[in-house]
Short mmCIF file of C-alpha atoms in Angstrom, two decimals:
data_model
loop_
_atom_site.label_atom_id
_atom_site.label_comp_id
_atom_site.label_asym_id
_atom_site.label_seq_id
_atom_site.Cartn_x
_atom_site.Cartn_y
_atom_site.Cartn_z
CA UNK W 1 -78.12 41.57 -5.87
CA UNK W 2 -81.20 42.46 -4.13
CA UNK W 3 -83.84 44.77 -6.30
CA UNK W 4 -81.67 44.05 -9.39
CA UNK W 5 -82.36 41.18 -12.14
CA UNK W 6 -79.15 39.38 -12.57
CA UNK W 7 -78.21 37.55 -16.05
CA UNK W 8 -79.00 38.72 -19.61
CA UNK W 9 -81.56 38.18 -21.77
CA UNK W 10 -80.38 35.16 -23.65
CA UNK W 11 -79.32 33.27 -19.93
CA UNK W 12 -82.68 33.24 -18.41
CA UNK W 13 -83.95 32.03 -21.87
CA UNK W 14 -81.58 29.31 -22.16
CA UNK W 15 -82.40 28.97 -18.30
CA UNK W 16 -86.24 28.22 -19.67
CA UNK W 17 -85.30 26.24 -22.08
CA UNK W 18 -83.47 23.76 -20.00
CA UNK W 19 -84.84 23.76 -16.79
CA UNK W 20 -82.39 25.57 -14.97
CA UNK W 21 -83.68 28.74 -13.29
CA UNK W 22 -83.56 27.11 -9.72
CA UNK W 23 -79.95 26.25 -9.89
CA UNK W 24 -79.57 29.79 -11.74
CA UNK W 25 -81.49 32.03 -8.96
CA UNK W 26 -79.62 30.61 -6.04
CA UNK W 27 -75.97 31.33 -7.78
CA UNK W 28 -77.45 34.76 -8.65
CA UNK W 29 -78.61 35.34 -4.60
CA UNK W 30 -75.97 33.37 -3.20
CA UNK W 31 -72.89 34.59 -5.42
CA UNK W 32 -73.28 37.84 -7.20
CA UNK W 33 -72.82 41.01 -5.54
CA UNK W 34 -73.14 44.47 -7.11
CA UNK W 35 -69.54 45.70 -5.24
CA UNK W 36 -66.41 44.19 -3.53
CA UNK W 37 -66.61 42.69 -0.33
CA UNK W 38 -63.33 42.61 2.19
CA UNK W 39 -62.82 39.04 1.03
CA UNK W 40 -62.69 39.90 -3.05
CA UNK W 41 -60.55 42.96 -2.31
CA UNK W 42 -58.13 41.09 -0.36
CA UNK W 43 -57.67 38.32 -3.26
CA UNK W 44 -57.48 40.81 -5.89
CA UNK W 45 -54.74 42.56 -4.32
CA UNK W 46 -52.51 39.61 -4.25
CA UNK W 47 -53.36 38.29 -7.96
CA UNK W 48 -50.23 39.19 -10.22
CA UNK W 49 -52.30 38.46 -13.81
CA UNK W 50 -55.69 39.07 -15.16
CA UNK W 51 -57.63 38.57 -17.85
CA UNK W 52 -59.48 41.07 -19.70
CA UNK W 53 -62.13 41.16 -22.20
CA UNK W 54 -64.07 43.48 -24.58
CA UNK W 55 -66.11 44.14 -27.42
CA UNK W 56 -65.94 46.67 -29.84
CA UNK W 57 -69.65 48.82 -30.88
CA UNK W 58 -70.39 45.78 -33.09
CA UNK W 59 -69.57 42.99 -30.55
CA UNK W 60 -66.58 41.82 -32.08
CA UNK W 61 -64.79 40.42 -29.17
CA UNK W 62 -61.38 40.37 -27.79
CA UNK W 63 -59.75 38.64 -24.82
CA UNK W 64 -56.34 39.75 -23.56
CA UNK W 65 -53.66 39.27 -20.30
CA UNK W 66 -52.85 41.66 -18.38
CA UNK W 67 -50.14 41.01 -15.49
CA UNK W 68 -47.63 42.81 -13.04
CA UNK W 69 -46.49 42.21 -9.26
CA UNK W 70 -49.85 41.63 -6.60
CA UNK W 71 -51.30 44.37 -6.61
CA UNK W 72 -51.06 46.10 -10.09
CA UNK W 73 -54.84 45.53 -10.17
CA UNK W 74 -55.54 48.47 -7.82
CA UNK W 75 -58.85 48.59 -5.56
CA UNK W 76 -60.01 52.14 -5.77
CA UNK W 77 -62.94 51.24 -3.06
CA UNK W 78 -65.46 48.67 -3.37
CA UNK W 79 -67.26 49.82 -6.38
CA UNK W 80 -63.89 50.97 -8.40
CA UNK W 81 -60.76 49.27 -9.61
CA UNK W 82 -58.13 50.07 -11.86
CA UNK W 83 -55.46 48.44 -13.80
CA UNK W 84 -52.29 49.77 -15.74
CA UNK W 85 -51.42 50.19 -19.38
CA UNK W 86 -48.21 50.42 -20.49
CA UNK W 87 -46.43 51.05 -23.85
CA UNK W 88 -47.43 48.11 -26.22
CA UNK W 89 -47.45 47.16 -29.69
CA UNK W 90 -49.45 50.46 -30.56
CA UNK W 91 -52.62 48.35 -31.54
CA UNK W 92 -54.77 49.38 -28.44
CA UNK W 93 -57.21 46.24 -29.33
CA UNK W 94 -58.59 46.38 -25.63
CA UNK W 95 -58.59 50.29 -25.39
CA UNK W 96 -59.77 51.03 -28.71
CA UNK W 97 -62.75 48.83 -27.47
CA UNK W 98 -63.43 50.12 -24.51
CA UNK W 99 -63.10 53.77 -26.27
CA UNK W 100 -66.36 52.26 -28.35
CA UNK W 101 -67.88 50.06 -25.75
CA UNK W 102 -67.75 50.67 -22.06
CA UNK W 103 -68.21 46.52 -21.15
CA UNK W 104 -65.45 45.13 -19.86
CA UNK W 105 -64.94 41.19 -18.13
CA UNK W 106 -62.35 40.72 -15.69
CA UNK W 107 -61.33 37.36 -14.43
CA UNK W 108 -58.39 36.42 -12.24
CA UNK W 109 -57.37 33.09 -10.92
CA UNK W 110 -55.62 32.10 -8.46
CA UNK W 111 -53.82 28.69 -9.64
CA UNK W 112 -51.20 28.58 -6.72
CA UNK W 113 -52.71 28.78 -3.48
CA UNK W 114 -56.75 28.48 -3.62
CA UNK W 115 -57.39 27.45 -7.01
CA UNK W 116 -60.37 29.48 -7.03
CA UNK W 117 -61.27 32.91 -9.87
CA UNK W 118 -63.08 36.24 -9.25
CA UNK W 119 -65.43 37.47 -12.06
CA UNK W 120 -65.22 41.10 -12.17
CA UNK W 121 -68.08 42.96 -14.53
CA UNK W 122 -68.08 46.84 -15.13
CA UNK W 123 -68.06 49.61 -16.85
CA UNK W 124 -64.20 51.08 -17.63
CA UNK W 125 -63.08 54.53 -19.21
CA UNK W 126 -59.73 55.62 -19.90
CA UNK W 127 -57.88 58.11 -17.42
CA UNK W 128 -54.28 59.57 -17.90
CA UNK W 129 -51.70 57.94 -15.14
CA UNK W 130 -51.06 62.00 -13.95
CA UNK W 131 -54.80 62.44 -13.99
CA UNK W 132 -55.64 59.48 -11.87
CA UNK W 133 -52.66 59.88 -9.22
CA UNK W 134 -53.78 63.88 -8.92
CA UNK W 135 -57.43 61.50 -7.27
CA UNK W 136 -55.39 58.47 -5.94
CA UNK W 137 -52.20 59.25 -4.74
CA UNK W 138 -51.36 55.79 -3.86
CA UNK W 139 -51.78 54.37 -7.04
CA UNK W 140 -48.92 51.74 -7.20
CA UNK W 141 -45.66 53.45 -8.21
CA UNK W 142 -44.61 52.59 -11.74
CA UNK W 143 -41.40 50.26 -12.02
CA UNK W 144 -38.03 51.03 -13.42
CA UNK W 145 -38.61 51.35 -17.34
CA UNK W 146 -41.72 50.59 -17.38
CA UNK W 147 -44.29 53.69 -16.59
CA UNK W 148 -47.95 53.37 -16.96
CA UNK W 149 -49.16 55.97 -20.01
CA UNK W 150 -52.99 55.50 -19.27
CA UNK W 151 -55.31 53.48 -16.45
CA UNK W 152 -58.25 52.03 -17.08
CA UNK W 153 -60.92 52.57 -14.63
CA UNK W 154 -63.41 50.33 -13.56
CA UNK W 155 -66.84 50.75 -12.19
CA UNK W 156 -68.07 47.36 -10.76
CA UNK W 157 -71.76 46.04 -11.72
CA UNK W 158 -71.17 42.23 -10.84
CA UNK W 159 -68.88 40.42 -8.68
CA UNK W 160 -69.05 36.94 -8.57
CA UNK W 161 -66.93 33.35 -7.76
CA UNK W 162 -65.54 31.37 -10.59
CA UNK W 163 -65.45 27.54 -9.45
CA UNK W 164 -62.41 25.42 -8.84
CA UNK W 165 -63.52 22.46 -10.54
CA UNK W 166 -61.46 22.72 -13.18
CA UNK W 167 -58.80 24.93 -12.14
CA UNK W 168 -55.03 23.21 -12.50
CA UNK W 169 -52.97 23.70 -9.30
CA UNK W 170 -49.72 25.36 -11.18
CA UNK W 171 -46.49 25.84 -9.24
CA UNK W 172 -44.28 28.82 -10.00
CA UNK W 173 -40.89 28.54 -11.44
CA UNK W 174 -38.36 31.08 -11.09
CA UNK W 175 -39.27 34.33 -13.37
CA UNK W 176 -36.04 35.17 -15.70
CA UNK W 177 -35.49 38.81 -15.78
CA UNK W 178 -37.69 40.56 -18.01
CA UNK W 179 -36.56 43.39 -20.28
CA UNK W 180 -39.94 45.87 -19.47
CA UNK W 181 -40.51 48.40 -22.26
CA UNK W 182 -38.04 46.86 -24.44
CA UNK W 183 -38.61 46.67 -28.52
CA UNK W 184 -35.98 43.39 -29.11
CA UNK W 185 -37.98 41.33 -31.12
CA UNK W 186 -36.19 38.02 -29.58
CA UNK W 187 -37.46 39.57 -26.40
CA UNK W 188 -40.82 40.06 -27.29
CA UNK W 189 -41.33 36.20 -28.47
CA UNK W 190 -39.93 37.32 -32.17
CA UNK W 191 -42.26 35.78 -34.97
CA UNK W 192 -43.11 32.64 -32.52
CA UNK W 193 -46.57 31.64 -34.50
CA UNK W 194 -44.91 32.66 -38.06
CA UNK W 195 -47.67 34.95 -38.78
CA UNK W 196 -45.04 37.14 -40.47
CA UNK W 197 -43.04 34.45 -42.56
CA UNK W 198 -46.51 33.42 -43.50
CA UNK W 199 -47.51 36.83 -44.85
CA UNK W 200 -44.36 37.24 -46.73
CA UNK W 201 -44.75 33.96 -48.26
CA UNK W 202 -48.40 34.93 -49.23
CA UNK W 203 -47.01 38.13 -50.73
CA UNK W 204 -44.54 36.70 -53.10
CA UNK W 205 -47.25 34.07 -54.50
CA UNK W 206 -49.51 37.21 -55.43
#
């Protein structure tokens, strides 16, 4: 990004510290740009998951999946992109972050065709789905029971390749139907990790 020192503080020290700032300078000139070129939007609209992370005001962290058909990732224009929220478990954990700390990390991979990932660094806020369509009219249209409550919006800083090295070549298997919006516990995975037996056992031992 020309005129603008990429990396934080703690890279380029670790970049001193091991010897690294060559290697490091020509991924920042070469890779990272400040906005979304043709290429980037094109593979963003056909990703169908993405994964999103924040911090809250005190840096505690949180990493969470977001997914929906190609496209649910929405370019705005090269400098904006938004994604959905729907109705969730009620926690907010990514929202409630971003409501304290602006931040956000967005990666999506593609594991099927090009086994290759898009880093996607901003700043997000949350806008109201009515709000938003009232500016973009062609936000995606929401899907039968399942209607988008809020949007967060996106303004891209950094842009930048993730490697295939190490990126598994998955092949798709045929997607059950999938009960959007729905509050059946089976549905939802039910108590797969037994987090809940566990704290009802814990209960009846104090």
């Amino acid at each position: 990004m020309p005129g603008t020192r990429c990396g934080s503080d703690g890279e380029h020290e670790l970049q001193d510290r091991y010897g690294t700032q060559d290697r490091a300078e020509r991924f920042y000139q070469d890779q990272v740009l400040d906005q979304l070129n043709p290429t980037m939007i094109e593979f963003i609209a056909r990703m169908d998951m993405a994964f999103i992370a924040t911090a809250d005001k005190h840096g505690e962290c949180d990493a969470s999946f977001r997914a929906g058909l190609p496209g649910f990732l929405h370019v705005i224009d090269e400098r904006t992109i938004a994604y959905p929220e729907y109705r969730g478990n009620g926690v907010h954990a990514s929202l409630g972050n971003i409501l304290e700390n602006p931040h956000v990390g967005i990666l999506l991979i593609d594991f099927v065709q090009d086994l290759i990932g898009l880093h996607i660094n901003g700043s997000a806020r949350i806008v109201d789905d009515t709000a938003l369509r009232h500016n973009v009219p062609e936000l995606p249209e929401n899907l039968k029971g399942r209607a988008a409550q809020h949007w967060v919006v996106i303004d891209v800083e950094e842009a930048y390749i993730h490697c295939r090295k190490h990126i598994p070549h998955l092949v798709p298997a045929a997607r059950e139907q999938r009960e959007w919006g729905t509050d059946n516990t089976r549905a939802k995975g039910g108590d797969y990790f037994g987090a809940k037996a566990q704290a009802q056992a814990d209960a009846l031992v104090r």
